Amino acid sequence: MSTIGFIGLGIMGGPMARHLVAAGHTVIGYDRSHERMQALVEAGGSSADSIEQTVKNADVVAVMVPDSPDVQAVLLPEDGVFANAQPGTIVIDFSSIRPDVTAELAKTAAERGLRIVDAPVSGGEPGAVNATLSIMVGGSEADFASAKPILDVVGKTIAHVGPSGSGQTVKAANQLIVAGNIELLAEAITFLRAYGVDIDAAVEVLGGGLAGSAVLNQKAPKMLSRNFDPGFRVALHHKDMGIVTSAAREAGVVIPLGAVVAQLMASAIANGDGGLDHSALLLGVERLSGTNTEAAK
């Protein structure tokens, strides 16, 4: 069993940290929210008052924060992870950030005698709660092997996909696919409603055919009930679409459908939907179609 310092106990990080406690690991959590830290304590973990206290005696440091600047703010300052973790500590960054930032962080970690893997996850809040996340891991083979016992606790499908930054590249591709699927599902539901069909029956039969997907299974019920409580916020997916469009441009790859969906994400932000679940792309389709939109629950 390991001593794990876990930084970031939100919608995703909180359940993941609690799974690690249940597996028998000693988990010390840190989050800006006292309530989130208290939830970990109630599950059998402990909390710390600073990042320094969280990591100084840890064998493993896990990070789950929203964006590249957040990861840098956790890892790089004098009161951060790199300056206070013991040499040889394995750092698992579960955050979804820019691949080039990850590669630079890996170089800095190596200079400090630390090991780091980028391990972004897919599966949203249900995947975190049920420990069924897909985890795409970048880093050395040896560091992946060291992190694997921790990853096995919180995920179901785990793959080492290449050197540092590769996990983030695969996650960007994942977010491209998910965004496109959500947008098309939103368009399909709006189209079906316009013709007055039995919408529940229609979604059920679509899910049993080639149109079926995890996106349809998880997001159609949210769209139909108009419950946009966030499992994964539009604002975060907007950030991820910025990552994939930028990376595609750097690679000389065209993603025309992805570029359109990125703009629709931006429109959702501009219309005040950033705090809603990304299934709220439905609201944007309804706005463009001129249909009445009920308030999100």
CSV table of C-alpha atoms in Angstrom, one decimal:
chain,number,residue,atom,x,y,z
A,1,MET,CA,0.0,0.0,0.0
A,2,SER,CA,1.2,3.5,-0.8
A,3,THR,CA,0.9,6.9,0.8
A,4,ILE,CA,-0.8,9.1,-1.7
A,5,GLY,CA,-1.0,12.9,-1.7
A,6,PHE,CA,-4.1,13.7,-3.8
A,7,ILE,CA,-4.5,17.3,-5.0
A,8,GLY,CA,-7.9,18.3,-6.5
A,9,LEU,CA,-11.0,16.7,-4.9
A,10,GLY,CA,-13.7,17.9,-7.2
A,11,ILE,CA,-16.3,16.0,-9.3
A,12,MET,CA,-13.7,13.6,-10.6
A,13,GLY,CA,-10.9,13.7,-8.0
A,14,GLY,CA,-13.1,13.3,-5.0
A,15,PRO,CA,-14.5,9.9,-6.0
A,16,MET,CA,-11.1,8.7,-7.2
A,17,ALA,CA,-9.4,9.6,-3.9
A,18,ARG,CA,-12.1,7.8,-2.0
A,19,HIS,CA,-11.6,4.7,-4.1
A,20,LEU,CA,-7.9,4.7,-3.2
A,21,VAL,CA,-8.8,4.9,0.5
A,22,ALA,CA,-11.2,2.0,0.1
A,23,ALA,CA,-8.4,0.0,-1.5
A,24,GLY,CA,-6.3,0.4,1.6
A,25,HIS,CA,-4.0,3.2,0.6
A,26,THR,CA,-3.2,6.1,2.9
A,27,VAL,CA,-4.6,9.1,1.2
A,28,ILE,CA,-3.8,12.7,2.2
A,29,GLY,CA,-6.0,15.2,0.3
A,30,TYR,CA,-5.8,18.9,-0.6
A,31,ASP,CA,-8.4,21.1,-2.1
A,32,ARG,CA,-9.4,24.7,-1.9
A,33,SER,CA,-12.8,23.5,-0.7
A,34,HIS,CA,-13.0,22.5,2.9
A,35,GLU,CA,-16.2,20.6,2.2
A,36,ARG,CA,-14.4,18.4,-0.4
A,37,MET,CA,-11.6,17.6,2.0
A,38,GLN,CA,-14.1,16.8,4.7
A,39,ALA,CA,-15.7,14.3,2.4
A,40,LEU,CA,-12.4,12.5,2.0
A,41,VAL,CA,-11.8,12.5,5.8
A,42,GLU,CA,-15.3,11.0,6.3
A,43,ALA,CA,-14.3,8.3,3.9
A,44,GLY,CA,-11.2,7.4,5.9
A,45,GLY,CA,-8.6,9.6,4.4
A,46,SER,CA,-7.0,12.7,5.8
A,47,SER,CA,-6.5,16.3,4.7
A,48,ALA,CA,-3.7,18.8,4.7
A,49,ASP,CA,-3.4,22.6,4.9
A,50,SER,CA,-1.0,23.0,2.0
A,51,ILE,CA,0.4,21.3,-1.0
A,52,GLU,CA,3.7,21.0,0.9
A,53,GLN,CA,2.1,19.0,3.7
A,54,THR,CA,0.2,16.9,1.2
A,55,VAL,CA,3.2,15.7,-0.7
A,56,LYS,CA,6.2,15.7,1.7
A,57,ASN,CA,5.8,12.1,2.9
A,58,ALA,CA,4.0,10.7,-0.1
A,59,ASP,CA,5.2,7.8,-2.3
A,60,VAL,CA,2.7,8.9,-5.0
A,61,VAL,CA,1.3,12.3,-5.8
A,62,ALA,CA,-2.0,12.5,-7.8
A,63,VAL,CA,-3.2,15.7,-9.4
A,64,MET,CA,-6.7,16.3,-10.8
A,65,VAL,CA,-7.2,20.0,-11.6
A,66,PRO,CA,-8.9,21.8,-14.5
A,67,ASP,CA,-6.3,23.2,-16.9
A,68,SER,CA,-2.7,23.7,-17.8
A,69,PRO,CA,-2.1,26.8,-15.7
A,70,ASP,CA,-3.7,25.0,-12.7
A,71,VAL,CA,-1.3,22.1,-13.1
A,72,GLN,CA,1.7,24.4,-13.4
A,73,ALA,CA,0.5,26.3,-10.3
A,74,VAL,CA,0.3,23.0,-8.3
A,75,LEU,CA,3.7,21.6,-9.5
A,76,LEU,CA,6.1,24.4,-10.2
A,77,PRO,CA,6.2,27.0,-7.3
A,78,GLU,CA,8.4,26.8,-4.3
A,79,ASP,CA,5.5,25.7,-2.2
A,80,GLY,CA,4.4,23.2,-4.9
A,81,VAL,CA,4.9,19.5,-5.6
A,82,PHE,CA,8.2,19.5,-7.4
A,83,ALA,CA,10.0,21.5,-4.6
A,84,ASN,CA,8.6,19.5,-1.8
A,85,ALA,CA,8.1,15.9,-2.9
A,86,GLN,CA,10.8,13.4,-2.0
A,87,PRO,CA,13.2,12.3,-4.9
A,88,GLY,CA,11.8,9.2,-6.7
A,89,THR,CA,8.2,10.1,-6.0
A,90,ILE,CA,5.9,9.2,-8.8
A,91,VAL,CA,3.5,12.0,-9.9
A,92,ILE,CA,0.4,11.0,-11.7
A,93,ASP,CA,-1.3,13.9,-13.5
A,94,PHE,CA,-4.9,13.0,-14.1
A,95,SER,CA,-5.7,16.4,-15.5
A,96,SER,CA,-6.5,17.1,-19.1
A,97,ILE,CA,-4.0,19.7,-20.3
A,98,ARG,CA,-1.8,20.7,-23.3
A,99,PRO,CA,0.6,18.0,-24.5
A,100,ASP,CA,3.4,20.5,-24.9
A,101,VAL,CA,3.0,21.7,-21.3
A,102,THR,CA,3.1,18.0,-20.1
A,103,ALA,CA,6.3,17.4,-22.0
A,104,GLU,CA,8.0,20.5,-20.4
A,105,LEU,CA,6.7,19.4,-16.9
A,106,ALA,CA,8.3,16.0,-17.5
A,107,LYS,CA,11.7,17.5,-18.2
A,108,THR,CA,11.5,19.7,-15.0
A,109,ALA,CA,10.4,16.7,-13.0
A,110,ALA,CA,13.4,14.6,-14.2
A,111,GLU,CA,15.7,17.5,-13.2
A,112,ARG,CA,14.3,17.3,-9.7
A,113,GLY,CA,14.7,13.6,-9.4
A,114,LEU,CA,10.9,13.0,-9.7
A,115,ARG,CA,9.0,10.7,-12.1
A,116,ILE,CA,5.8,11.8,-13.8
A,117,VAL,CA,3.1,10.3,-16.0
A,118,ASP,CA,0.3,12.1,-17.7
A,119,ALA,CA,-2.8,10.0,-17.2
A,120,PRO,CA,-5.9,11.9,-18.3
A,121,VAL,CA,-9.2,10.1,-17.9
A,122,SER,CA,-12.4,9.6,-19.8
A,123,GLY,CA,-15.8,8.5,-18.5
A,124,GLY,CA,-17.0,11.6,-16.7
A,125,GLU,CA,-18.5,11.6,-13.2
A,126,PRO,CA,-20.1,8.2,-13.6
A,127,GLY,CA,-16.7,6.7,-14.5
A,128,ALA,CA,-15.1,8.3,-11.5
A,129,VAL,CA,-17.8,7.2,-9.1
A,130,ASN,CA,-17.9,3.6,-10.4
A,131,ALA,CA,-14.1,3.3,-10.9
A,132,THR,CA,-14.6,2.5,-14.6
A,133,LEU,CA,-12.6,5.3,-16.2
A,134,SER,CA,-10.6,4.9,-19.3
A,135,ILE,CA,-7.0,6.1,-18.6
A,136,MET,CA,-4.6,7.0,-21.4
A,137,VAL,CA,-1.0,7.2,-20.0
A,138,GLY,CA,2.1,8.9,-21.3
A,139,GLY,CA,5.5,8.4,-19.8
A,140,SER,CA,8.3,5.8,-19.6
A,141,GLU,CA,7.5,2.1,-19.4
A,142,ALA,CA,9.0,1.9,-16.0
A,143,ASP,CA,7.0,4.9,-14.6
A,144,PHE,CA,3.9,3.5,-16.1
A,145,ALA,CA,4.5,0.2,-14.3
A,146,SER,CA,5.0,2.0,-11.1
A,147,ALA,CA,1.8,4.0,-11.5
A,148,LYS,CA,-0.3,1.0,-12.7
A,149,PRO,CA,-1.4,-0.3,-9.3
A,150,ILE,CA,-2.9,3.1,-8.5
A,151,LEU,CA,-4.5,3.4,-11.9
A,152,ASP,CA,-6.1,0.0,-11.6
A,153,VAL,CA,-8.0,1.2,-8.5
A,154,VAL,CA,-9.7,4.1,-10.3
A,155,GLY,CA,-10.0,2.9,-13.9
A,156,LYS,CA,-11.1,-0.1,-16.0
A,157,THR,CA,-9.5,0.5,-19.4
A,158,ILE,CA,-5.8,1.5,-19.0
A,159,ALA,CA,-3.3,1.9,-21.8
A,160,HIS,CA,0.3,3.1,-22.0
A,161,VAL,CA,0.2,5.1,-25.3
A,162,GLY,CA,3.7,6.5,-25.5
A,163,PRO,CA,6.2,9.0,-24.0
A,164,SER,CA,5.3,12.1,-21.9
A,165,GLY,CA,2.5,14.0,-23.5
A,166,SER,CA,1.1,11.1,-25.4
A,167,GLY,CA,-1.7,10.6,-22.8
A,168,GLN,CA,-2.8,14.2,-23.3
A,169,THR,CA,-2.7,13.8,-27.1
A,170,VAL,CA,-5.0,10.7,-26.9
A,171,LYS,CA,-7.3,12.6,-24.5
A,172,ALA,CA,-7.6,15.4,-27.0
A,173,ALA,CA,-8.7,12.9,-29.6
A,174,ASN,CA,-11.2,11.5,-27.1
A,175,GLN,CA,-12.7,14.9,-26.5
A,176,LEU,CA,-12.9,15.6,-30.2
A,177,ILE,CA,-15.0,12.4,-30.7
A,178,VAL,CA,-17.2,13.0,-27.6
A,179,ALA,CA,-17.9,16.6,-28.5
A,180,GLY,CA,-19.0,15.6,-32.0
A,181,ASN,CA,-21.2,12.8,-30.7
A,182,ILE,CA,-22.9,15.1,-28.2
A,183,GLU,CA,-23.6,17.8,-30.8
A,184,LEU,CA,-25.0,15.2,-33.3
A,185,LEU,CA,-27.2,13.7,-30.5
A,186,ALA,CA,-28.5,17.1,-29.6
A,187,GLU,CA,-29.3,17.8,-33.3
A,188,ALA,CA,-31.0,14.4,-33.6
A,189,ILE,CA,-33.2,15.0,-30.5
A,190,THR,CA,-34.2,18.4,-31.7
A,191,PHE,CA,-35.0,17.0,-35.2
A,192,LEU,CA,-37.1,14.2,-33.7
A,193,ARG,CA,-39.0,16.6,-31.5
A,194,ALA,CA,-39.9,18.7,-34.5
A,195,TYR,CA,-41.7,15.8,-36.0
A,196,GLY,CA,-43.6,14.8,-32.8
A,197,VAL,CA,-42.4,11.2,-32.6
A,198,ASP,CA,-42.3,9.2,-29.4
A,199,ILE,CA,-38.9,10.6,-28.3
A,200,ASP,CA,-38.2,8.0,-25.6
A,201,ALA,CA,-38.9,5.1,-28.0
A,202,ALA,CA,-36.9,6.8,-30.7
A,203,VAL,CA,-33.9,7.2,-28.5
A,204,GLU,CA,-34.2,3.6,-27.3
A,205,VAL,CA,-34.2,2.1,-30.8
A,206,LEU,CA,-31.4,4.4,-32.0
A,207,GLY,CA,-29.3,3.1,-29.0
A,208,GLY,CA,-29.8,-0.5,-30.1
A,209,GLY,CA,-28.4,0.2,-33.6
A,210,LEU,CA,-25.3,1.5,-35.2
A,211,ALA,CA,-26.0,5.0,-33.7
A,212,GLY,CA,-25.7,3.6,-30.2
A,213,SER,CA,-22.9,4.8,-28.1
A,214,ALA,CA,-21.8,5.6,-24.6
A,215,VAL,CA,-22.6,9.2,-25.3
A,216,LEU,CA,-26.2,8.3,-26.3
A,217,ASN,CA,-26.6,6.1,-23.2
A,218,GLN,CA,-25.3,8.8,-20.8
A,219,LYS,CA,-26.3,12.0,-22.3
A,220,ALA,CA,-29.7,11.4,-24.0
A,221,PRO,CA,-31.4,11.0,-20.6
A,222,LYS,CA,-30.0,14.3,-19.4
A,223,MET,CA,-31.2,16.0,-22.6
A,224,LEU,CA,-34.6,14.4,-22.4
A,225,SER,CA,-35.1,15.4,-18.7
A,226,ARG,CA,-33.4,18.7,-19.3
A,227,ASN,CA,-31.2,18.0,-16.3
A,228,PHE,CA,-27.9,19.7,-17.1
A,229,ASP,CA,-26.3,19.4,-13.7
A,230,PRO,CA,-22.6,19.0,-14.5
A,231,GLY,CA,-20.9,15.7,-14.8
A,232,PHE,CA,-18.5,17.4,-17.2
A,233,ARG,CA,-18.9,21.2,-17.6
A,234,VAL,CA,-19.2,22.9,-21.0
A,235,ALA,CA,-16.4,25.2,-19.9
A,236,LEU,CA,-14.0,22.3,-19.5
A,237,HIS,CA,-14.9,20.8,-22.8
A,238,HIS,CA,-14.4,24.2,-24.4
A,239,LYS,CA,-10.9,24.2,-23.0
A,240,ASP,CA,-10.3,20.7,-24.4
A,241,MET,CA,-11.5,21.7,-27.9
A,242,GLY,CA,-9.0,24.6,-27.8
A,243,ILE,CA,-6.3,22.0,-27.0
A,244,VAL,CA,-7.2,19.7,-29.9
A,245,THR,CA,-7.7,22.5,-32.5
A,246,SER,CA,-4.4,24.0,-31.6
A,247,ALA,CA,-2.6,20.7,-31.6
A,248,ALA,CA,-4.2,19.7,-35.0
A,249,ARG,CA,-3.0,23.0,-36.5
A,250,GLU,CA,0.5,22.4,-35.2
A,251,ALA,CA,0.5,18.9,-36.8
A,252,GLY,CA,-0.9,20.2,-40.1
A,253,VAL,CA,-4.0,18.1,-39.6
A,254,VAL,CA,-7.5,19.4,-40.6
A,255,ILE,CA,-10.4,18.7,-38.3
A,256,PRO,CA,-13.3,20.5,-40.1
A,257,LEU,CA,-16.1,19.0,-38.1
A,258,GLY,CA,-14.2,19.4,-34.9
A,259,ALA,CA,-13.6,23.1,-35.7
A,260,VAL,CA,-17.4,23.6,-36.0
A,261,VAL,CA,-18.1,21.9,-32.7
A,262,ALA,CA,-15.4,24.0,-31.1
A,263,GLN,CA,-17.3,27.1,-32.2
A,264,LEU,CA,-20.5,25.7,-30.9
A,265,MET,CA,-18.8,25.2,-27.6
A,266,ALA,CA,-17.7,28.8,-27.7
A,267,SER,CA,-21.2,29.9,-28.4
A,268,ALA,CA,-22.5,27.9,-25.4
A,269,ILE,CA,-20.0,29.8,-23.2
A,270,ALA,CA,-21.1,33.1,-24.7
A,271,ASN,CA,-24.7,32.3,-23.9
A,272,GLY,CA,-24.0,31.5,-20.2
A,273,ASP,CA,-24.0,27.7,-20.4
A,274,GLY,CA,-20.4,27.2,-19.3
A,275,GLY,CA,-21.3,25.8,-15.9
A,276,LEU,CA,-23.7,23.3,-17.3
A,277,ASP,CA,-23.0,19.7,-18.3
A,278,HIS,CA,-21.8,19.4,-21.9
A,279,SER,CA,-25.1,17.8,-22.8
A,280,ALA,CA,-26.4,21.4,-22.7
A,281,LEU,CA,-25.1,21.7,-26.3
A,282,LEU,CA,-28.8,20.8,-26.9
A,283,LEU,CA,-29.7,24.4,-25.8
A,284,GLY,CA,-27.5,25.8,-28.6
A,285,VAL,CA,-29.2,23.7,-31.2
A,286,GLU,CA,-32.6,24.8,-29.9
A,287,ARG,CA,-31.4,28.5,-30.1
A,288,LEU,CA,-30.3,28.1,-33.6
A,289,SER,CA,-33.5,26.3,-34.5
A,290,GLY,CA,-35.7,29.0,-33.0
A,291,THR,CA,-37.4,26.6,-30.7
A,292,ASN,CA,-38.4,27.4,-27.1
A,293,THR,CA,-35.9,26.3,-24.5
A,294,GLU,CA,-37.0,25.4,-21.0
A,295,ALA,CA,-34.8,26.4,-18.1
A,296,ALA,CA,-32.2,23.8,-17.2
A,297,LYS,CA,-32.9,22.0,-13.9
